[in-house]
Short mmCIF file of C-alpha atoms in Angstrom, two decimals:
data_model
loop_
_atom_site.label_atom_id
_atom_site.label_comp_id
_atom_site.label_asym_id
_atom_site.label_seq_id
_atom_site.Cartn_x
_atom_site.Cartn_y
_atom_site.Cartn_z
CA MET A 1 0.04 -0.01 0.02
CA ASN A 2 1.45 3.21 -1.01
CA PHE A 3 1.60 6.63 0.85
CA GLU A 4 -1.48 8.00 -0.81
CA GLN A 5 -3.42 5.05 0.06
CA ASN A 6 -2.19 5.01 3.62
CA TYR A 7 -3.17 8.81 3.96
CA THR A 8 -6.59 8.26 2.35
CA GLN A 9 -7.39 5.32 4.83
CA LEU A 10 -6.15 7.63 7.77
CA GLN A 11 -8.54 10.42 6.59
CA LYS A 12 -11.42 8.04 6.55
CA GLN A 13 -10.56 6.75 9.99
CA GLN A 14 -10.27 10.22 11.36
CA LEU A 15 -13.59 11.10 9.78
CA THR A 16 -15.42 8.42 11.36
CA MET A 17 -13.92 9.08 14.87
CA THR A 18 -16.77 10.53 16.94
CA PRO A 19 -16.35 13.26 19.38
CA GLN A 20 -17.04 10.77 22.21
CA LEU A 21 -14.36 8.43 20.95
CA GLN A 22 -11.79 11.27 20.63
CA GLN A 23 -12.65 12.16 24.25
CA SER A 24 -12.32 8.60 25.31
CA ILE A 25 -8.72 8.68 24.15
CA GLN A 26 -8.04 11.96 25.79
CA MET A 27 -9.27 10.74 29.07
CA LEU A 28 -7.16 7.70 28.88
CA GLN A 29 -3.98 9.76 28.21
CA TYR A 30 -4.73 12.36 30.88
CA ASN A 31 -3.04 12.09 34.30
CA ARG A 32 -5.21 12.61 37.38
CA LYS A 33 -4.82 16.32 37.40
CA ASP A 34 -5.59 16.87 33.85
CA LEU A 35 -8.62 14.34 34.19
CA VAL A 36 -9.99 16.45 37.08
CA ASP A 37 -9.66 19.52 35.12
CA PHE A 38 -11.38 17.96 32.12
CA LEU A 39 -14.31 16.73 34.12
CA LYS A 40 -14.57 20.10 35.88
CA GLN A 41 -15.15 21.63 32.57
CA LYS A 42 -17.77 18.98 31.77
CA SER A 43 -19.64 19.82 35.19
CA LEU A 44 -19.63 23.44 34.03
CA GLU A 45 -21.27 22.40 30.76
CA ASN A 46 -23.48 19.80 32.20
CA PRO A 47 -25.89 20.89 35.13
CA PHE A 48 -26.64 17.39 36.08
CA ILE A 49 -22.92 16.56 36.79
CA SER A 50 -20.80 17.04 39.94
CA ILE A 51 -17.32 15.87 40.45
CA SER A 52 -15.95 14.65 43.72
CA VAL A 53 -12.16 13.89 44.16
CA LYS A 54 -11.35 11.68 47.11
CA SER A 55 -8.41 12.41 49.19
CA ALA A 56 -6.87 10.79 52.17
CA PRO A 57 -8.81 11.20 55.50
CA LYS A 58 -7.59 13.64 58.07
CA THR A 59 -8.79 11.63 61.06
CA GLN A 60 -12.01 9.61 60.23
CA GLY A 61 -14.13 9.67 57.12
CA THR A 62 -13.05 10.72 53.81
CA SER A 63 -12.34 14.38 52.63
CA THR A 64 -13.34 15.15 49.13
CA GLU A 65 -13.05 18.02 46.65
CA LYS A 66 -16.33 18.77 44.82
CA TYR A 67 -16.85 20.36 41.51
CA ASN A 68 -20.20 21.24 39.82
CA SER A 69 -21.67 23.81 37.48
CA ASN A 70 -23.02 25.84 40.47
CA GLN A 71 -20.10 25.42 42.95
CA SER A 72 -16.57 25.57 41.37
CA ARG A 73 -14.77 24.20 44.47
CA THR A 74 -15.77 23.40 47.93
CA ASN A 75 -14.48 21.39 50.95
CA GLN A 76 -10.95 21.27 49.83
CA SER A 77 -8.66 18.83 51.74
CA THR A 78 -5.12 19.74 52.29
CA SER A 79 -4.10 16.30 53.53
CA GLY A 80 -2.63 13.32 52.02
CA SER A 81 -1.46 9.89 52.71
CA ILE A 82 2.35 9.58 52.85
CA TRP A 83 2.63 7.25 49.81
CA ASP A 84 -0.41 8.95 47.87
CA THR A 85 0.97 12.42 47.59
CA LEU A 86 4.70 13.27 47.16
CA ALA A 87 5.35 17.13 47.48
CA THR A 88 8.43 19.19 47.27
CA THR A 89 7.60 22.03 49.79
CA ALA A 90 8.64 25.44 48.96
CA SER A 91 9.84 27.84 51.65
CA THR A 92 7.27 30.15 52.97
CA THR A 93 9.94 32.97 53.32
CA SER A 94 11.63 34.51 50.40
CA LEU A 95 15.42 35.21 50.31
CA TYR A 96 14.79 38.94 49.81
CA SER A 97 12.47 38.99 52.96
CA ALA A 98 15.11 37.05 54.98
CA VAL A 99 17.91 39.31 54.00
CA ILE A 100 16.05 42.48 54.63
CA GLU A 101 14.99 41.15 58.17
CA GLN A 102 18.69 40.56 58.92
CA ILE A 103 19.69 43.95 57.76
CA HIS A 104 17.06 45.58 60.10
CA LEU A 105 18.31 43.47 63.02
CA SER A 106 21.99 43.86 62.41
CA PHE A 107 22.51 47.42 61.54
CA ARG A 108 21.65 50.88 62.79
CA ASP A 109 19.41 53.10 60.74
CA THR A 110 22.05 54.96 58.90
CA ALA A 111 22.85 56.03 55.22
CA LEU A 112 25.04 52.87 55.04
CA ARG A 113 22.15 50.69 55.88
CA ASP A 114 20.10 52.29 53.25
CA LEU A 115 22.72 51.31 50.68
CA ILE A 116 22.67 47.79 52.04
CA ILE A 117 18.89 47.56 51.67
CA TRP A 118 19.25 49.11 48.18
CA LEU A 119 21.78 46.50 46.97
CA ALA A 120 19.77 43.74 48.41
CA GLN A 121 16.89 44.29 45.89
CA TYR A 122 19.48 43.27 43.10
CA ILE A 123 20.07 39.88 44.65
CA ASP A 124 18.56 36.93 42.39
CA HIS A 125 16.91 33.79 43.76
CA ASN A 126 20.20 31.86 43.68
CA GLY A 127 21.66 34.55 46.12
CA TYR A 128 23.86 36.47 43.54
CA LEU A 129 24.18 40.11 43.14
CA THR A 130 23.08 40.99 39.73
CA LEU A 131 24.41 44.53 39.55
CA SER A 132 28.06 45.54 39.00
CA MET A 133 29.57 48.09 41.24
CA ASP A 134 30.11 50.50 38.35
CA ASP A 135 26.32 50.43 37.65
CA ALA A 136 25.58 50.74 41.35
CA ILE A 137 27.87 53.79 41.62
CA THR A 138 25.95 55.44 38.53
CA LEU A 139 22.62 54.63 39.89
CA THR A 140 23.14 55.80 43.54
CA GLN A 141 25.81 58.39 42.99
CA ALA A 142 27.36 57.03 46.25
CA GLU A 143 30.99 57.04 46.99
CA PRO A 144 32.77 53.84 45.76
CA LEU A 145 34.15 52.99 49.18
CA LYS A 146 30.71 53.46 50.83
CA LEU A 147 29.19 51.08 48.14
CA LEU A 148 32.01 48.57 48.87
CA ASP A 149 31.34 48.84 52.64
CA ALA A 150 27.64 48.20 52.02
CA LEU A 151 28.44 45.28 49.83
CA THR A 152 30.98 43.71 52.40
CA LEU A 153 28.32 43.98 55.02
CA LEU A 154 25.60 42.42 52.97
CA GLN A 155 27.85 39.52 52.20
CA GLN A 156 28.17 38.86 55.98
CA LEU A 157 24.69 37.87 56.13
CA GLU A 158 22.96 34.36 55.96
CA PRO A 159 23.10 32.22 53.92
CA ALA A 160 26.88 32.10 53.56
CA GLY A 161 27.56 33.22 50.01
CA VAL A 162 24.69 35.60 49.52
CA GLY A 163 25.51 38.96 47.78
CA ALA A 164 28.43 37.12 45.69
CA ARG A 165 28.91 38.49 42.23
CA ASN A 166 30.12 35.24 40.75
CA LEU A 167 30.80 31.67 41.60
CA GLN A 168 34.35 32.20 42.77
CA GLU A 169 33.34 34.85 45.28
CA CYS A 170 30.39 32.80 46.49
CA LEU A 171 32.74 29.83 47.19
CA MET A 172 35.21 32.11 48.88
CA LEU A 173 32.54 33.67 51.06
CA GLN A 174 31.39 30.26 52.30
CA THR A 175 34.99 29.06 52.81
CA GLU A 176 35.85 32.13 54.87
CA ARG A 177 33.18 31.37 57.45
CA ASN A 178 33.84 27.57 57.54
CA GLY A 179 36.11 26.40 60.34
CA GLN A 180 36.66 23.00 58.68
CA ALA A 181 38.12 24.55 55.53
CA PRO A 182 41.70 23.34 54.68
CA ASN A 183 44.40 25.90 55.30
CA LEU A 184 45.02 26.95 51.74
CA ALA A 185 41.41 26.53 50.57
CA TYR A 186 40.61 30.32 50.57
CA LEU A 187 43.90 31.33 48.93
CA ILE A 188 43.63 28.67 46.14
CA LEU A 189 40.05 29.86 45.29
CA GLU A 190 41.16 33.42 45.49
CA GLU A 191 44.55 33.05 43.42
CA GLU A 192 44.17 30.02 41.31
CA PHE A 193 40.35 29.61 40.82
CA GLU A 194 40.63 28.84 37.03
CA ALA A 195 43.34 26.39 37.34
CA PHE A 196 41.58 24.76 40.37
CA ALA A 197 38.29 24.46 38.39
CA ASN A 198 40.25 23.00 35.39
CA ARG A 199 42.01 20.45 37.53
CA LYS A 200 45.54 21.83 36.67
CA TRP A 201 46.52 20.46 40.14
CA ASP A 202 50.28 20.06 39.34
CA HIS A 203 50.55 23.70 38.82
CA ILE A 204 48.74 24.45 41.98
CA ALA A 205 50.76 21.78 44.14
CA LYS A 206 54.04 23.32 42.69
CA ARG A 207 52.95 27.01 43.33
CA TYR A 208 51.99 26.38 47.08
CA ALA A 209 54.55 23.62 47.74
CA ILE A 210 52.01 21.00 48.59
CA SER A 211 51.08 17.52 47.65
CA LEU A 212 48.60 16.48 45.22
CA SER A 213 46.59 14.81 48.04
CA GLU A 214 46.43 18.18 49.86
CA VAL A 215 44.93 19.70 46.62
CA GLN A 216 42.57 16.75 46.74
CA GLU A 217 41.61 17.71 50.20
CA VAL A 218 40.73 21.15 49.12
CA SER A 219 38.66 19.87 46.27
CA ASP A 220 36.69 17.52 48.57
CA PHE A 221 36.02 20.48 50.93
CA VAL A 222 34.82 22.79 48.01
CA LYS A 223 32.33 19.92 46.86
CA THR A 224 30.70 20.46 50.14
CA LEU A 225 29.72 24.12 49.36
CA THR A 226 26.78 25.16 47.30
CA PRO A 227 26.95 27.20 44.08
CA HIS A 228 23.40 28.32 44.75
CA PRO A 229 23.14 29.61 48.50
CA GLY A 230 19.64 31.22 47.85
CA ALA A 231 18.10 28.00 46.73
CA ILE A 232 16.82 27.06 50.12
CA PHE A 233 14.50 30.03 49.86
CA SER A 234 13.03 28.67 46.59
CA ASN A 235 9.44 29.95 45.97
CA ALA A 236 8.74 27.43 43.34
CA PRO A 237 5.11 26.06 43.58
CA THR A 238 4.57 22.67 45.29
CA GLN A 239 4.84 19.74 42.85
CA TYR A 240 2.43 16.75 43.51
CA VAL A 241 2.62 13.24 42.03
CA ARG A 242 -0.65 11.20 42.56
CA PRO A 243 0.08 7.61 41.95
CA ASP A 244 -2.50 5.59 39.82
CA LEU A 245 -1.55 2.30 41.02
CA SER A 246 0.09 0.68 44.24
CA VAL A 247 2.10 -2.41 44.76
CA LYS A 248 2.13 -4.51 48.00
CA ILE A 249 4.46 -7.45 48.40
CA THR A 250 3.06 -10.26 50.67
CA ASP A 251 5.20 -12.33 53.13
CA ASN A 252 5.18 -15.13 50.67
CA GLN A 253 6.72 -12.77 47.93
CA GLU A 254 3.37 -12.43 46.04
CA ILE A 255 2.97 -9.11 44.24
CA ILE A 256 -0.39 -7.46 44.47
CA VAL A 257 -1.32 -4.53 42.35
CA HIS A 258 -4.36 -2.11 43.19
CA SER A 259 -5.72 1.03 41.71
CA VAL A 260 -5.24 3.97 44.11
CA LYS A 261 -8.68 5.48 44.71
CA THR A 262 -7.65 8.50 46.51
CA GLY A 263 -7.10 11.35 44.02
CA LEU A 264 -9.41 9.54 41.52
CA PRO A 265 -12.29 11.78 40.38
CA VAL A 266 -15.78 10.41 40.94
CA ILE A 267 -18.66 11.57 38.80
CA VAL A 268 -22.06 12.09 40.57
CA PHE A 269 -25.52 12.69 38.85
CA GLN A 270 -27.77 15.38 40.24
CA LYS A 271 -30.91 13.32 40.21
CA GLU A 272 -33.19 15.66 42.06
CA TYR A 273 -32.49 18.48 39.62
CA TYR A 274 -33.11 16.17 36.68
CA GLU A 275 -36.36 15.01 38.19
CA GLU A 276 -37.46 18.63 38.78
CA LEU A 277 -36.94 19.38 35.11
CA SER A 278 -38.58 16.26 33.81
CA VAL A 279 -41.89 17.22 34.98
CA LEU A 280 -41.96 20.20 32.60
CA GLN A 281 -43.91 19.57 29.56
CA ASP A 282 -41.58 21.12 27.18
CA LYS A 283 -40.13 19.20 24.17
CA GLU A 284 -36.68 21.21 24.16
CA VAL A 285 -36.15 21.00 27.86
CA SER A 286 -36.79 17.12 27.56
CA THR A 287 -34.29 16.87 24.73
CA PHE A 288 -31.76 18.78 26.58
CA ILE A 289 -32.00 16.77 29.76
CA ASN A 290 -31.90 13.50 27.90
CA GLU A 291 -28.81 14.56 26.20
CA LYS A 292 -27.09 15.59 29.50
CA GLN A 293 -28.03 12.37 31.04
CA SER A 294 -26.65 10.25 28.19
CA GLU A 295 -23.44 12.33 28.54
CA TYR A 296 -23.28 11.55 32.13
CA GLU A 297 -23.62 7.82 31.55
CA TRP A 298 -21.11 7.79 28.78
CA LEU A 299 -18.53 9.73 31.10
CA LYS A 300 -19.19 7.27 33.98
CA LYS A 301 -18.61 4.24 31.68
CA THR A 302 -15.55 5.80 30.22
CA LEU A 303 -14.11 6.51 33.57
CA ILE A 304 -14.51 2.86 34.63
CA GLN A 305 -12.95 1.60 31.34
CA ARG A 306 -10.07 3.94 31.82
CA GLU A 307 -9.31 2.73 35.28
CA GLU A 308 -9.63 -0.87 34.27
CA THR A 309 -7.45 -0.44 31.32
CA ILE A 310 -4.50 1.30 33.48
CA LEU A 311 -4.98 -1.50 35.99
CA ARG A 312 -4.59 -4.38 33.40
CA ILE A 313 -1.58 -2.65 31.82
CA GLY A 314 -0.06 -1.98 35.29
CA ILE A 315 -0.33 -5.61 36.23
CA ALA A 316 1.25 -6.63 32.99
CA ILE A 317 4.19 -4.31 33.67
CA VAL A 318 4.73 -5.62 37.18
CA ASN A 319 4.55 -9.17 36.00
CA ALA A 320 7.23 -8.38 33.40
CA GLN A 321 9.31 -6.56 35.87
CA LYS A 322 8.89 -8.89 38.96
CA GLU A 323 12.57 -8.70 39.59
CA PHE A 324 12.53 -4.92 40.04
CA PHE A 325 9.84 -5.40 42.89
CA LEU A 326 11.34 -8.35 44.60
CA SER A 327 15.07 -7.83 44.23
CA GLU A 328 17.06 -5.19 46.31
CA ASP A 329 19.17 -4.18 43.28
CA ARG A 330 16.01 -3.34 41.34
CA PRO A 331 17.04 -4.71 37.92
CA ILE A 332 14.83 -3.64 35.09
CA GLN A 333 14.45 -5.98 32.06
CA SER A 334 13.91 -5.10 28.44
CA LEU A 335 10.27 -4.40 27.78
CA THR A 336 8.57 -2.74 24.94
CA LEU A 337 5.08 -1.41 24.38
CA LYS A 338 4.64 -3.96 21.63
CA THR A 339 5.20 -6.84 24.14
CA ILE A 340 2.36 -5.51 26.70
CA ALA A 341 0.12 -4.68 23.62
CA GLU A 342 0.44 -8.21 22.37
CA GLU A 343 -0.13 -9.83 25.66
CA LEU A 344 -3.35 -7.93 26.38
CA ASP A 345 -4.46 -7.94 22.88
CA ILE A 346 -4.76 -4.03 22.56
CA HIS A 347 -3.09 -1.55 20.43
CA GLU A 348 0.35 -0.16 21.20
CA SER A 349 -1.01 3.43 21.18
CA THR A 350 -3.38 2.32 23.97
CA VAL A 351 -0.46 1.18 26.13
CA SER A 352 1.27 4.42 25.37
CA ARG A 353 -1.52 6.55 26.44
CA SER A 354 -2.19 4.54 29.53
CA ILE A 355 1.31 4.88 30.88
CA ASN A 356 1.57 8.60 29.90
CA GLY A 357 1.89 10.62 33.17
CA LYS A 358 1.01 7.61 35.21
CA TYR A 359 2.73 6.49 38.41
CA ILE A 360 2.90 3.53 40.59
CA THR A 361 3.76 3.62 44.41
CA THR A 362 5.66 0.94 46.14
CA GLU A 363 7.08 0.70 49.80
CA PHE A 364 10.48 1.83 48.38
CA GLY A 365 9.29 4.71 46.30
CA VAL A 366 6.99 6.08 43.50
CA PHE A 367 7.95 5.44 39.85
CA GLU A 368 6.53 6.44 36.52
CA LEU A 369 5.23 3.69 34.36
CA LYS A 370 7.41 4.77 31.49
CA LYS A 371 10.50 3.68 33.67
CA PHE A 372 9.64 0.08 32.95
CA PHE A 373 10.09 0.36 29.37
CA THR A 374 13.35 0.06 27.75
CA ASN A 375 14.49 -1.36 24.39
CA ALA A 376 16.68 -4.30 24.50
CA LEU A 377 20.22 -4.44 23.06
CA VAL A 378 21.43 -7.60 21.34
CA THR A 379 24.48 -9.14 23.11
CA THR A 380 26.76 -11.96 22.54
CA SER A 381 28.28 -14.13 25.19
CA LYS A 382 29.89 -17.70 25.63
CA GLU A 383 26.28 -18.91 26.34
CA GLY A 384 24.86 -17.53 23.06
CA ASN A 385 23.02 -14.48 21.91
CA GLY A 386 20.73 -12.73 24.39
CA SER A 387 19.50 -9.22 25.14
CA ILE A 388 20.05 -6.63 27.87
CA SER A 389 18.27 -3.34 28.80
CA SER A 390 19.98 -0.09 28.78
CA ASP A 391 19.18 0.09 32.47
CA GLN A 392 20.95 -2.92 33.08
CA ILE A 393 23.98 -1.73 31.18
CA LYS A 394 23.89 1.50 33.29
CA LYS A 395 24.14 -0.68 36.40
CA LYS A 396 26.98 -2.50 34.97
CA ILE A 397 28.88 0.68 34.26
CA GLU A 398 28.00 1.97 37.89
CA LEU A 399 29.47 -1.15 39.33
CA PHE A 400 32.51 -0.84 37.20
CA ILE A 401 33.16 2.50 38.51
CA GLN A 402 32.36 1.76 42.01
CA ASP A 403 35.22 -0.83 41.94
CA GLU A 404 37.64 1.19 40.06
CA ASP A 405 41.00 2.40 41.52
CA PRO A 406 40.36 6.20 42.15
CA ARG A 407 44.07 6.89 41.32
CA LYS A 408 43.72 5.25 38.05
CA PRO A 409 39.80 5.80 37.09
CA LEU A 410 38.29 3.87 34.15
CA SER A 411 38.04 5.87 30.79
CA ASP A 412 34.96 5.48 28.67
CA GLN A 413 36.95 3.22 26.34
CA LYS A 414 38.11 1.13 29.05
CA LEU A 415 34.46 0.77 30.12
CA VAL A 416 33.68 -0.40 26.52
CA ASP A 417 36.25 -3.19 26.70
CA LEU A 418 34.89 -4.32 30.14
CA LEU A 419 31.37 -4.51 28.67
CA LYS A 420 32.59 -6.40 25.63
CA LYS A 421 34.05 -9.05 27.86
CA ASP A 422 30.71 -9.50 29.24
CA GLY A 423 29.20 -9.81 25.90
CA ILE A 424 27.87 -6.37 25.52
CA GLU A 425 29.11 -4.51 22.43
CA ILE A 426 28.38 -0.82 22.47
CA SER A 427 30.14 2.28 21.38
CA ARG A 428 32.27 4.55 23.40
CA ARG A 429 29.75 7.40 22.65
CA THR A 430 26.85 5.29 24.03
CA VAL A 431 28.96 4.41 27.15
CA THR A 432 29.55 8.26 27.72
CA LYS A 433 25.81 9.01 27.31
CA TYR A 434 25.02 6.35 29.86
CA ARG A 435 27.67 7.56 32.39
CA GLU A 436 26.44 11.16 32.01
CA ALA A 437 22.88 10.07 32.62
CA LEU A 438 24.16 8.60 35.79
CA PHE A 439 25.76 11.84 36.67
CA ILE A 440 29.08 10.45 36.93
CA SER A 441 32.00 12.58 36.00
CA SER A 442 34.62 11.78 33.37
CA SER A 443 37.71 9.68 34.43
CA PRO A 444 40.04 12.88 34.58
CA LYS A 445 37.54 14.47 37.05
CA ARG A 446 37.23 11.21 38.99
CA LYS A 447 40.92 10.87 39.57
CA ARG A 448 42.06 11.11 43.23
CA PHE A 449 45.49 11.86 44.64
CA ASP A 450 45.24 10.59 48.21
#
């Protein structure tokens, strides 16, 4: 079949796809937040529909969030079970507010304090001063020495490193206050920052007449410092992950998969209002309420099918990845959408939509369903041909590096050679990509001198 025939057939399929079928596909693809938003909109269009979202109970009973056409949001629960809702909580105090408060507590009301407050407004969310001293002089018309005094006092505030004009100064400010800093740490950062950052340690050791192990000690210390001192005051909005499935492991190592009901929207039909309108002898009203009732029935049925489909696919994924849930090293086997689709006799696109933005919670963490799909790489070994997932290769690379001699770290090419001995033939470029995905530095940067 040529391209034109394919395109024509696709057009015909698209023309016969009803709006309800399109919405069914959308509902399957939505994560829980998007699904709630979609149903909220439906409740605004349909006066007989209200939406309740079950959340974890505070003490007894079940809290809910309700949505309908007359009441957009009521009875909102702020609680959640430990495994149902993961949150990254933002600080309630901004960096700017914290700095201003310290200025008022630490300095008398003088012209110098006014300059410190003025400089504070140019501190970004990471804690860095975004204004040059030349620009500050131009804008304030203050004496350069007065501005420098103001900056020095600003940089004495918490968190250590605040008010720095660049990374070098940020690290120096933190080092200056740290009683555990190696003797030459501050001087090396001040005089040889570029050489230190580029690991020209032979040059540093020679200049300061110290050993490479002492330079290594400075490096280890600097790694304990933060390049973003203001990050602890992050005002980013709270991020929530609501799992769709949960896994429980029984004492006899049986894996049980359940749908997570909390956070799942429940659609409710406003029967009393429907009955009030039903008694009216009006043809248009009768047609309207019957259409809206049919829409409710369809939505209710589609929600049930959506939940059942996600559960079926979740069970199939867990069965295919049993070792991940039962073994402490959490190995992930090669698995494709096609494998699950064939097993369940459904289309690959259905599997793809069902895992999109969906999560599964376990006693050892919450994982996106997409995590369990990884293409297999063909390998050769003494036992014959086989396959291995990219996740398994990453674990091998990680283990090789964990066991390496830190004075002679393994290069990416050496990792290629070690993998080849295990029957895994991949390129150096692929090894580099996997290593970087593991947030492991290159061999020159891993080298230690102690």
